[in-house]
Amino acid sequence: MRPPIEILLSEEMIRARIAQLAEEIAPRLREDVLLVTLMNGAFVFGADLTRALARLGKPLTLDFMVLSSYGSGTVTSGRITTRMDLSIDPTGRQVLLVDDILDSGNTLLMASNHLRDKGAADVLTCVLLDKPARRRVPMQADFIGFEIPNLFVVGFGIDYDQMFRELPFVGHLRAS
Ligand code: IMP
Ligand code: MG
C-alpha cells in the first residue's frame, strides 16, 4: 500500500524557484561549464534547471552520474559507491553539480571530491532541497532551492523505495 502524501512544495512554487535559481547561477557560469546531474533522484530537477539556464542563453554540456548508497527505506548508510561514472572528461572544466537533497552531506561531498579528483577545475554545487538539521559532514551547497525541515520527502524525482518519483510536486510521507 502506498502511504499518504502531503504536499510541501507545489508545482508552481518549484517552477518559480527554479527560474530564480537559474538567474542566481547564470552569472557564475563560464562558457565551458559541464552540468552534472546525480541520478536518479535529481533527474527531474536537473532537467528543469538545465532548461531554465538555457532560457537565459547559457550554453551547457550535460553529463550524469549514478551513485548509490546502501540500504533502502528512509535511512542512508553513509557508504556511497559510483555505479555509473561521467562519460565526459571534466579535466580543467568548471562543473555545476546538481543533486536533489542535501541531507547528511555525504553524497554531495563524495561526488564533488570525485569530480575534483578527476581534474575538474572548479565545482559549484546546487541542490533542490537542503535539510541543514541532518548534516553529518561539513558540506554546504553553493545554490539551494528550498531549505526544508527534517521530513522525509518524495516527488519531483525523489523516491521512497522507488515510489513517488513521478509526482510533479514535493510532498512528505504523512505519519499514519
Ligand atoms: P546524504 O548523502 O545523506 O546528503 O543524502 C543525500 C541523498 O539521500 C539524496 O540524494 C537522496 O537520494 C537521499 N535522501 C535524503 N533525504 C531524503 C528524503 O527525504 N527523501 C528521499 N530521499 C532522501
Ligand atoms: Mg540521491
mmCIF file of C-alpha atoms and ligand atoms in Angstrom:
data_model
loop_
_atom_site.group_PDB
_atom_site.id
_atom_site.type_symbol
_atom_site.label_atom_id
_atom_site.label_comp_id
_atom_site.label_asym_id
_atom_site.label_seq_id
_atom_site.Cartn_x
_atom_site.Cartn_y
_atom_site.Cartn_z
ATOM 1 C CA MET A 1 0.000 0.000 0.000
ATOM 2 C CA ARG A 2 1.254 3.484 -0.864
ATOM 3 C CA PRO A 3 1.366 5.723 2.194
ATOM 4 C CA PRO A 4 -0.483 9.070 2.024
ATOM 5 C CA ILE A 5 1.451 12.129 0.793
ATOM 6 C CA GLU A 6 1.012 15.730 1.894
ATOM 7 C CA ILE A 7 2.121 18.497 -0.468
ATOM 8 C CA LEU A 8 5.055 20.511 0.865
ATOM 9 C CA LEU A 9 6.156 22.412 -2.264
ATOM 10 C CA SER A 10 3.648 22.880 -5.067
ATOM 11 C CA GLU A 11 4.458 22.677 -8.774
ATOM 12 C CA GLU A 12 4.077 26.457 -9.034
ATOM 13 C CA MET A 13 6.453 27.119 -6.117
ATOM 14 C CA ILE A 14 9.079 24.825 -7.588
ATOM 15 C CA ARG A 15 8.766 26.266 -11.099
ATOM 16 C CA ALA A 16 9.150 29.839 -9.812
ATOM 17 C CA ARG A 17 12.119 28.957 -7.599
ATOM 18 C CA ILE A 18 13.971 27.130 -10.376
ATOM 19 C CA ALA A 19 13.630 30.188 -12.635
ATOM 20 C CA GLN A 20 15.098 32.345 -9.815
ATOM 21 C CA LEU A 21 17.865 29.837 -9.163
ATOM 22 C CA ALA A 22 18.896 29.978 -12.819
ATOM 23 C CA GLU A 23 19.160 33.781 -12.520
ATOM 24 C CA GLU A 24 21.406 33.350 -9.460
ATOM 25 C CA ILE A 25 23.576 30.682 -11.056
ATOM 26 C CA ALA A 26 23.954 32.004 -14.611
ATOM 27 C CA PRO A 27 26.328 34.904 -13.786
ATOM 28 C CA ARG A 28 28.688 32.452 -12.063
ATOM 29 C CA LEU A 29 28.983 30.094 -15.026
ATOM 30 C CA ARG A 30 31.801 30.046 -17.532
ATOM 31 C CA GLU A 31 31.314 29.287 -21.194
ATOM 32 C CA ASP A 32 32.647 25.731 -20.871
ATOM 33 C CA VAL A 33 30.573 24.631 -17.870
ATOM 34 C CA LEU A 34 29.730 20.949 -17.506
ATOM 35 C CA LEU A 35 26.408 20.381 -15.743
ATOM 36 C CA VAL A 36 26.465 17.036 -13.927
ATOM 37 C CA THR A 37 23.175 15.673 -12.613
ATOM 38 C CA LEU A 38 23.228 12.951 -9.972
ATOM 39 C CA MET A 39 20.876 10.147 -10.867
ATOM 40 C CA ASN A 40 18.323 9.010 -10.158
ATOM 41 C CA GLY A 41 16.881 11.462 -7.646
ATOM 42 C CA ALA A 42 17.912 14.697 -9.372
ATOM 43 C CA PHE A 43 16.805 13.805 -12.913
ATOM 44 C CA VAL A 44 13.658 15.979 -12.847
ATOM 45 C CA PHE A 45 15.328 18.918 -11.105
ATOM 46 C CA GLY A 46 18.382 18.626 -13.372
ATOM 47 C CA ALA A 47 16.178 18.693 -16.472
ATOM 48 C CA ASP A 48 14.224 21.746 -15.322
ATOM 49 C CA LEU A 49 17.324 23.624 -14.175
ATOM 50 C CA THR A 50 19.061 22.844 -17.466
ATOM 51 C CA ARG A 51 16.204 24.373 -19.448
ATOM 52 C CA ALA A 52 15.932 27.372 -17.106
ATOM 53 C CA LEU A 53 19.642 28.097 -17.658
ATOM 54 C CA ALA A 54 19.268 27.556 -21.402
ATOM 55 C CA ARG A 55 16.423 30.109 -21.499
ATOM 56 C CA LEU A 56 18.943 32.617 -20.122
ATOM 57 C CA GLY A 57 21.240 31.825 -23.045
ATOM 58 C CA LYS A 58 23.768 29.680 -21.137
ATOM 59 C CA PRO A 59 25.497 27.060 -23.290
ATOM 60 C CA LEU A 60 25.786 23.811 -21.294
ATOM 61 C CA THR A 61 27.380 20.429 -21.713
ATOM 62 C CA LEU A 62 25.432 17.744 -19.851
ATOM 63 C CA ASP A 63 26.570 14.626 -18.095
ATOM 64 C CA PHE A 64 25.236 12.274 -15.433
ATOM 65 C CA MET A 65 26.499 10.135 -12.605
ATOM 66 C CA VAL A 66 24.736 7.335 -10.778
ATOM 67 C CA LEU A 67 25.687 6.970 -7.146
ATOM 68 C CA SER A 68 24.217 4.518 -4.770
ATOM 69 C CA SER A 69 24.173 4.414 -1.038
ATOM 70 C CA TYR A 70 23.490 1.078 0.518
ATOM 71 C CA GLY A 71 20.208 0.476 2.219
ATOM 72 C CA SER A 72 16.651 1.285 1.302
ATOM 73 C CA GLY A 73 13.767 2.963 3.037
ATOM 74 C CA THR A 74 14.271 6.271 4.763
ATOM 75 C CA VAL A 75 17.745 5.654 6.175
ATOM 76 C CA THR A 76 21.005 6.325 4.293
ATOM 77 C CA SER A 77 24.013 4.293 5.313
ATOM 78 C CA GLY A 78 26.766 6.785 4.512
ATOM 79 C CA ARG A 79 28.539 4.258 2.278
ATOM 80 C CA ILE A 80 28.391 5.566 -1.250
ATOM 81 C CA THR A 81 29.688 3.994 -4.449
ATOM 82 C CA THR A 82 29.820 5.157 -8.070
ATOM 83 C CA ARG A 83 27.585 2.916 -10.173
ATOM 84 C CA MET A 84 27.923 4.947 -13.354
ATOM 85 C CA ASP A 85 30.697 7.445 -13.805
ATOM 86 C CA LEU A 86 30.889 10.514 -16.051
ATOM 87 C CA SER A 87 31.187 9.917 -19.765
ATOM 88 C CA ILE A 88 32.814 13.314 -20.370
ATOM 89 C CA ASP A 89 36.307 14.180 -19.102
ATOM 90 C CA PRO A 90 35.928 17.111 -16.663
ATOM 91 C CA THR A 91 39.635 17.971 -16.689
ATOM 92 C CA GLY A 92 40.174 21.691 -16.411
ATOM 93 C CA ARG A 93 36.479 22.477 -16.614
ATOM 94 C CA GLN A 94 34.048 24.212 -14.362
ATOM 95 C CA VAL A 95 31.385 21.734 -13.152
ATOM 96 C CA LEU A 96 27.933 22.548 -11.852
ATOM 97 C CA LEU A 97 26.981 19.515 -9.744
ATOM 98 C CA VAL A 98 23.225 19.093 -9.286
ATOM 99 C CA ASP A 99 21.535 16.905 -6.678
ATOM 100 C CA ASP A 100 18.058 16.543 -5.263
ATOM 101 C CA ILE A 101 18.592 16.717 -1.493
ATOM 102 C CA LEU A 102 21.444 17.734 0.756
ATOM 103 C CA ASP A 103 20.893 15.614 3.837
ATOM 104 C CA SER A 104 23.854 14.213 5.810
ATOM 105 C CA GLY A 105 26.107 15.772 3.162
ATOM 106 C CA ASN A 106 27.925 12.514 2.356
ATOM 107 C CA THR A 107 26.684 12.252 -1.229
ATOM 108 C CA LEU A 108 27.486 15.808 -2.308
ATOM 109 C CA LEU A 109 30.858 15.777 -0.531
ATOM 110 C CA MET A 110 31.820 12.453 -2.099
ATOM 111 C CA ALA A 111 30.628 13.494 -5.570
ATOM 112 C CA SER A 112 32.382 16.870 -5.538
ATOM 113 C CA ASN A 113 35.634 15.276 -4.322
ATOM 114 C CA HIS A 114 35.306 12.682 -7.069
ATOM 115 C CA LEU A 115 34.939 15.420 -9.707
ATOM 116 C CA ARG A 116 37.982 17.268 -8.363
ATOM 117 C CA ASP A 117 39.968 14.015 -8.326
ATOM 118 C CA LYS A 118 39.071 13.595 -11.994
ATOM 119 C CA GLY A 119 40.514 17.033 -12.704
ATOM 120 C CA ALA A 120 37.578 19.463 -12.573
ATOM 121 C CA ALA A 121 38.987 22.958 -12.156
ATOM 122 C CA ASP A 122 36.070 24.272 -10.134
ATOM 123 C CA VAL A 123 32.975 22.559 -8.713
ATOM 124 C CA LEU A 124 29.826 24.545 -7.951
ATOM 125 C CA THR A 125 27.016 22.659 -6.226
ATOM 126 C CA CYS A 126 23.272 23.113 -6.477
ATOM 127 C CA VAL A 127 20.533 21.211 -4.646
ATOM 128 C CA LEU A 128 16.773 21.496 -4.855
ATOM 129 C CA LEU A 129 16.312 20.803 -1.139
ATOM 130 C CA ASP A 130 18.506 21.318 1.902
ATOM 131 C CA LYS A 131 17.864 19.747 5.301
ATOM 132 C CA PRO A 132 20.508 21.531 7.397
ATOM 133 C CA ALA A 133 19.364 19.851 10.624
ATOM 134 C CA ARG A 134 20.537 16.486 9.272
ATOM 135 C CA ARG A 135 24.121 17.379 8.375
ATOM 136 C CA ARG A 136 26.794 14.879 9.468
ATOM 137 C CA VAL A 137 29.756 16.170 7.450
ATOM 138 C CA PRO A 138 30.807 19.768 6.736
ATOM 139 C CA MET A 139 29.199 20.369 3.349
ATOM 140 C CA GLN A 140 27.220 23.310 2.028
ATOM 141 C CA ALA A 141 25.734 23.803 -1.401
ATOM 142 C CA ASP A 142 26.527 26.959 -3.372
ATOM 143 C CA PHE A 143 22.911 27.212 -4.541
ATOM 144 C CA ILE A 144 19.824 25.934 -2.704
ATOM 145 C CA GLY A 145 16.246 25.777 -3.958
ATOM 146 C CA PHE A 146 14.481 25.380 -0.633
ATOM 147 C CA GLU A 147 15.571 24.826 2.934
ATOM 148 C CA ILE A 148 13.200 22.297 4.492
ATOM 149 C CA PRO A 149 12.685 20.824 7.963
ATOM 150 C CA ASN A 150 13.679 17.286 8.869
ATOM 151 C CA LEU A 151 10.917 15.476 6.968
ATOM 152 C CA PHE A 152 11.185 12.533 4.627
ATOM 153 C CA VAL A 153 10.146 13.907 1.245
ATOM 154 C CA VAL A 154 9.196 12.401 -2.101
ATOM 155 C CA GLY A 155 8.189 13.524 -5.577
ATOM 156 C CA PHE A 156 9.857 15.618 -8.301
ATOM 157 C CA GLY A 157 12.235 12.702 -8.939
ATOM 158 C CA ILE A 158 12.728 11.798 -5.267
ATOM 159 C CA ASP A 159 11.638 8.366 -4.111
ATOM 160 C CA TYR A 160 10.666 6.254 -1.177
ATOM 161 C CA ASP A 161 11.697 2.692 -2.108
ATOM 162 C CA GLN A 162 11.369 3.632 -5.826
ATOM 163 C CA MET A 163 7.845 5.018 -5.363
ATOM 164 C CA PHE A 164 6.592 8.577 -5.930
ATOM 165 C CA ARG A 165 9.359 9.826 -8.276
ATOM 166 C CA GLU A 166 6.676 10.704 -10.825
ATOM 167 C CA LEU A 167 4.829 13.225 -8.655
ATOM 168 C CA PRO A 168 5.107 16.783 -10.067
ATOM 169 C CA PHE A 169 5.364 18.335 -6.575
ATOM 170 C CA VAL A 170 7.409 17.667 -3.420
ATOM 171 C CA GLY A 171 5.437 16.047 -0.641
ATOM 172 C CA HIS A 172 6.144 14.316 2.609
ATOM 173 C CA LEU A 173 5.062 10.995 3.953
ATOM 174 C CA ARG A 174 2.364 11.607 6.488
ATOM 175 C CA ALA A 175 2.790 9.648 9.665
ATOM 176 C CA SER A 176 -0.181 7.323 9.591
HETATM 177 P P1 IMP B 1 23.141 12.500 2.012
HETATM 178 O O1 IMP B 1 24.256 11.738 1.378
HETATM 179 O O2 IMP B 1 22.804 11.999 3.375
HETATM 180 O O3 IMP B 1 23.310 14.002 1.974
HETATM 181 O O4 IMP B 1 21.843 12.117 1.242
HETATM 182 C C1 IMP B 1 21.529 12.615 0.055
HETATM 183 C C2 IMP B 1 20.670 11.605 -0.663
HETATM 184 O O5 IMP B 1 19.832 10.862 0.239
HETATM 185 C C3 IMP B 1 19.747 12.333 -1.589
HETATM 186 O O6 IMP B 1 20.348 12.498 -2.838
HETATM 187 C C4 IMP B 1 18.558 11.407 -1.618
HETATM 188 O O7 IMP B 1 18.768 10.442 -2.618
HETATM 189 C C5 IMP B 1 18.555 10.721 -0.273
HETATM 190 N N1 IMP B 1 17.610 11.391 0.620
HETATM 191 C C6 IMP B 1 17.888 12.228 1.636
HETATM 192 N N2 IMP B 1 16.777 12.682 2.222
HETATM 193 C C7 IMP B 1 15.753 12.121 1.547
HETATM 194 C C8 IMP B 1 14.321 12.228 1.657
HETATM 195 O O8 IMP B 1 13.754 12.953 2.482
HETATM 196 N N3 IMP B 1 13.612 11.504 0.760
HETATM 197 C C9 IMP B 1 14.177 10.704 -0.183
HETATM 198 N N4 IMP B 1 15.489 10.600 -0.350
HETATM 199 C C10 IMP B 1 16.290 11.294 0.522
HETATM 200 MG MG MG B 2 20.145 10.987 -4.410
#
